[in-house]
């Protein structure tokens, strides 16, 4: 008996996967998608008579825009939106990272060893006020004094006459072999990719058996425009346009496929 389904109840989106059209490699894979919507539109032209009465309306230039949020910030998705790739540091390819260190001085302490080796010697350090704001600035010199500090080989010689309990703030850059980085270049923009959504749901007449539906955008242009709320309850928004492959004779924007031989048997996926 042939598989047939018409009314489909959506449980949730399981994941979305973006695939490079040039290398066929996965650009991003996200599994916390929420508030997803697909907006389909077109342009219309009316044919009217001499009195301006509409005789017929003709539609052309279809478009489809998908927008959603990932509940968790995703670096690979961000890199795709920015038109770049995520860089992973190694011993052969370091990433410059800022370090911010706070040291609470003990009685008689005269030096402090930095946690990392700076790419450039720090030129200033600061005493912190009780509310953690910056207080007195101490500048770098060849020898420490009441108003200056000295630096050599990763060690700071602290200003003289600082009381025990004083907090000193030091900021510098260092080359890390254990970091990741995404850079937004002003001249780089996203490339078109294939975007596939896996949606879990069921037939309205058979709600016990969950099945997968796939929404496939073969030519998806992700947008570089987004507003990211940098907060605990913030989400990672993204959107894009479904574009037709101009050399595709069928001029497809997207397709929805529900296979009848792919029921969900994974309790974790179903949950």
Coordinates of C-alpha atoms in Angstrom, one line a residue:
X1 CA 0.0 0.0 0.0
X2 CA 1.4 3.4 -1.0
X3 CA 2.3 5.8 1.8
X4 CA 0.1 8.9 1.8
X5 CA -0.2 11.8 4.2
X6 CA -1.9 15.2 4.1
X7 CA -2.5 16.7 7.5
X8 CA 0.8 16.9 9.4
X9 CA 1.1 17.9 13.0
X10 CA 4.4 19.5 13.9
X11 CA 6.0 18.4 17.2
X12 CA 9.3 20.3 16.9
X13 CA 12.2 21.1 14.6
X14 CA 14.9 18.6 15.4
X15 CA 17.8 20.2 13.7
X16 CA 18.9 22.5 10.8
X17 CA 22.0 21.8 8.7
X18 CA 23.7 24.2 6.3
X19 CA 25.9 22.6 3.7
X20 CA 28.5 24.3 1.4
X21 CA 27.6 24.1 -2.3
X22 CA 31.2 24.1 -3.3
X23 CA 32.8 21.6 -0.9
X24 CA 29.7 19.7 0.3
X25 CA 30.9 20.1 3.9
X26 CA 28.7 21.0 6.8
X27 CA 28.9 24.7 7.6
X28 CA 26.7 24.6 10.7
X29 CA 24.4 22.1 12.4
X30 CA 22.0 23.5 15.0
X31 CA 19.5 21.6 17.2
X32 CA 17.9 24.3 19.4
X33 CA 15.7 26.0 16.7
X34 CA 12.7 28.0 17.9
X35 CA 10.2 30.6 16.6
X36 CA 10.7 29.4 13.0
X37 CA 8.6 30.8 10.2
X38 CA 8.6 30.5 6.5
X39 CA 7.2 33.5 4.6
X40 CA 6.2 33.0 0.9
X41 CA 5.4 36.0 -1.2
X42 CA 5.3 37.2 -4.8
X43 CA 4.8 40.2 -7.0
X44 CA 1.5 40.8 -8.7
X45 CA 0.4 42.8 -11.7
X46 CA -3.2 43.7 -12.5
X47 CA -4.7 43.9 -16.0
X48 CA -7.3 46.6 -16.0
X49 CA -9.8 48.0 -18.5
X50 CA -10.3 51.6 -19.5
X51 CA -12.2 52.3 -16.3
X52 CA -9.5 50.8 -14.1
X53 CA -11.5 47.7 -13.3
X54 CA -9.3 44.7 -12.6
X55 CA -9.8 42.1 -15.3
X56 CA -7.2 39.6 -14.1
X57 CA -4.3 39.5 -11.7
X58 CA -1.0 37.9 -12.7
X59 CA 1.6 36.7 -10.2
X60 CA 5.3 36.5 -10.8
X61 CA 8.7 36.6 -8.9
X62 CA 7.9 34.2 -6.1
X63 CA 10.1 34.5 -3.0
X64 CA 10.4 32.5 0.2
X65 CA 12.1 33.8 3.4
X66 CA 12.9 31.6 6.4
X67 CA 13.6 33.0 9.8
X68 CA 14.2 31.5 13.2
X69 CA 16.2 31.6 16.4
X70 CA 18.6 29.1 17.9
X71 CA 18.2 29.1 21.6
X72 CA 21.9 28.7 22.1
X73 CA 24.6 30.9 20.5
X74 CA 26.4 28.9 17.8
X75 CA 29.8 29.9 16.5
X76 CA 29.5 27.9 13.2
X77 CA 26.2 29.6 12.5
X78 CA 27.7 33.0 13.3
X79 CA 30.6 32.3 11.0
X80 CA 28.3 31.4 8.1
X81 CA 26.3 34.6 8.7
X82 CA 29.4 36.7 8.6
X83 CA 30.7 35.0 5.5
X84 CA 33.8 33.5 7.2
X85 CA 34.9 30.3 9.0
X86 CA 35.6 29.5 12.6
X87 CA 39.3 29.4 13.4
X88 CA 40.5 26.9 15.9
X89 CA 43.9 27.6 17.4
X90 CA 46.8 25.2 17.5
X91 CA 50.5 25.2 18.1
X92 CA 51.0 26.1 14.5
X93 CA 48.2 28.6 14.3
X94 CA 47.7 30.7 17.4
X95 CA 44.9 33.2 18.1
X96 CA 45.6 36.5 19.8
X97 CA 43.5 36.6 23.0
X98 CA 43.1 39.4 25.6
X99 CA 43.8 38.5 29.2
X100 CA 42.4 40.4 32.2
X101 CA 44.0 39.5 35.6
X102 CA 43.3 40.8 39.1
X103 CA 45.8 40.2 41.9
X104 CA 45.0 40.9 45.5
X105 CA 48.3 41.8 47.1
X106 CA 49.6 40.1 50.2
X107 CA 51.7 41.6 52.9
X108 CA 55.2 42.3 51.6
X109 CA 54.4 41.2 48.0
X110 CA 56.6 43.0 45.5
X111 CA 56.1 41.0 42.2
X112 CA 53.4 39.3 40.3
X113 CA 53.9 36.6 37.6
X114 CA 51.4 36.9 34.7
X115 CA 49.5 33.7 33.7
X116 CA 50.5 34.1 30.1
X117 CA 53.3 35.6 28.0
X118 CA 52.2 38.9 26.6
X119 CA 52.7 39.6 22.9
X120 CA 53.7 43.1 24.0
X121 CA 54.7 44.3 27.4
X122 CA 51.9 46.0 29.3
X123 CA 52.2 49.8 29.5
X124 CA 49.9 50.4 32.4
X125 CA 48.3 48.7 35.3
X126 CA 45.5 49.9 37.6
X127 CA 44.5 49.8 41.2
X128 CA 40.9 48.9 41.6
X129 CA 38.4 50.8 43.8
X130 CA 36.1 49.0 46.2
X131 CA 33.4 48.9 43.5
X132 CA 35.9 47.3 41.0
X133 CA 36.2 50.5 39.0
X134 CA 39.6 51.7 37.9
X135 CA 41.5 53.9 40.3
X136 CA 45.1 55.0 40.2
X137 CA 47.0 54.3 36.9
X138 CA 50.6 53.1 37.2
X139 CA 52.8 53.4 34.1
X140 CA 55.7 51.2 32.9
X141 CA 59.3 52.2 33.7
X142 CA 62.7 50.5 34.0
X143 CA 62.3 50.4 37.8
X144 CA 59.4 50.4 40.1
X145 CA 58.5 53.5 42.1
X146 CA 55.5 54.9 44.0
X147 CA 53.8 55.7 40.6
X148 CA 55.4 53.2 38.2
X149 CA 55.9 49.5 37.8
X150 CA 58.5 47.5 35.9
X151 CA 58.0 44.4 33.6
X152 CA 60.5 41.7 32.4
X153 CA 60.0 38.1 31.2
X154 CA 56.4 37.8 32.3
X155 CA 57.0 39.2 35.8
X156 CA 55.6 42.6 37.0
X157 CA 57.5 44.4 39.7
X158 CA 54.8 46.2 41.5
X159 CA 54.7 49.9 42.5
X160 CA 56.3 50.5 45.9
X161 CA 54.4 51.2 49.1
X162 CA 51.2 49.4 48.1
X163 CA 49.2 48.1 51.1
X164 CA 48.3 44.5 51.5
X165 CA 44.8 43.8 50.2
X166 CA 45.2 46.3 47.3
X167 CA 43.8 44.9 44.1
X168 CA 45.7 45.5 40.9
X169 CA 44.3 45.0 37.4
X170 CA 46.5 44.0 34.5
X171 CA 45.3 43.7 30.8
X172 CA 47.4 42.4 27.9
X173 CA 47.2 40.2 24.8
X174 CA 48.8 36.8 24.3
X175 CA 49.1 34.1 21.6
X176 CA 46.8 31.2 22.6
X177 CA 47.1 27.6 21.2
X178 CA 43.7 26.7 22.8
X179 CA 41.0 29.1 21.5
X180 CA 38.4 29.6 18.8
X181 CA 37.7 32.8 16.8
X182 CA 35.2 34.2 14.4
X183 CA 36.0 37.4 12.7
X184 CA 33.6 39.7 10.9
X185 CA 35.4 41.1 7.9
X186 CA 33.9 44.3 6.3
X187 CA 34.5 42.9 2.8
X188 CA 33.2 39.4 3.3
X189 CA 29.6 38.2 2.9
X190 CA 27.8 34.9 3.2
X191 CA 27.7 32.4 0.3
X192 CA 24.7 30.5 -0.8
X193 CA 24.3 27.1 0.8
X194 CA 22.0 24.2 1.0
X195 CA 19.8 24.3 4.1
X196 CA 17.9 21.3 5.4
X197 CA 15.4 21.3 8.3
X198 CA 14.5 18.1 10.0
X199 CA 11.0 18.4 11.6
X200 CA 9.4 15.8 13.9
X201 CA 5.7 15.3 13.7
X202 CA 2.9 12.9 12.9
X203 CA -0.1 12.3 10.8
X204 CA -3.2 13.8 12.3
X205 CA -4.9 10.4 12.1
X206 CA -1.9 8.5 13.6
X207 CA -0.5 10.5 16.5
X208 CA 1.3 7.5 18.1
X209 CA 3.8 7.2 15.3
X210 CA 6.2 10.1 14.9
X211 CA 7.8 10.7 11.5
X212 CA 10.3 13.1 10.1
X213 CA 9.5 15.8 7.5
X214 CA 12.3 17.6 5.7
X215 CA 12.1 21.1 4.4
X216 CA 14.9 21.5 1.8
X217 CA 16.3 24.8 0.5
X218 CA 18.7 23.8 -2.2
X219 CA 19.8 27.4 -2.8
X220 CA 19.6 29.3 0.5
X221 CA 21.1 32.7 0.9
X222 CA 21.6 33.3 4.6
X223 CA 21.4 37.0 5.6
X224 CA 24.3 38.9 7.2
X225 CA 21.8 41.1 9.1
X226 CA 20.8 40.0 12.6
X227 CA 20.4 41.4 16.1
X228 CA 22.1 39.3 18.8
X229 CA 21.0 39.9 22.4
X230 CA 24.1 39.2 24.4
X231 CA 22.4 37.9 27.6
X232 CA 21.6 34.7 29.4
X233 CA 18.1 34.6 28.0
X234 CA 19.2 35.9 24.6
X235 CA 18.9 33.8 21.4
X236 CA 20.8 33.6 18.2
X237 CA 18.6 34.8 15.3
X238 CA 19.1 34.0 11.7
X239 CA 17.2 34.3 8.4
X240 CA 17.7 33.8 4.7
X241 CA 16.1 33.7 1.3
X242 CA 15.3 30.7 -0.8
X243 CA 16.7 31.5 -4.2
X244 CA 16.0 29.5 -7.4
X245 CA 18.9 27.9 -9.1
X246 CA 18.7 30.0 -12.3
X247 CA 19.9 27.0 -14.4
X248 CA 17.4 24.6 -12.8
X249 CA 14.6 24.0 -15.4
X250 CA 12.1 23.4 -12.5
X251 CA 13.0 26.7 -10.8
X252 CA 12.5 25.2 -7.3
X253 CA 12.6 27.5 -4.2
X254 CA 12.1 24.8 -1.6
X255 CA 10.6 21.4 -1.1
X256 CA 8.9 19.5 1.7
X257 CA 9.5 15.8 1.8
X258 CA 7.9 13.4 4.3
X259 CA 9.2 9.8 3.9
X260 CA 6.9 7.0 5.0
X261 CA 9.7 4.6 5.8
X262 CA 11.5 6.8 8.4
X263 CA 9.4 6.6 11.6
X264 CA 11.1 8.0 14.7
X265 CA 12.2 5.2 17.1
X266 CA 14.6 7.3 19.1
X267 CA 13.2 8.2 22.5
X268 CA 15.7 11.0 22.9
X269 CA 14.8 12.5 19.5
X270 CA 11.1 12.1 20.3
X271 CA 11.5 13.9 23.7

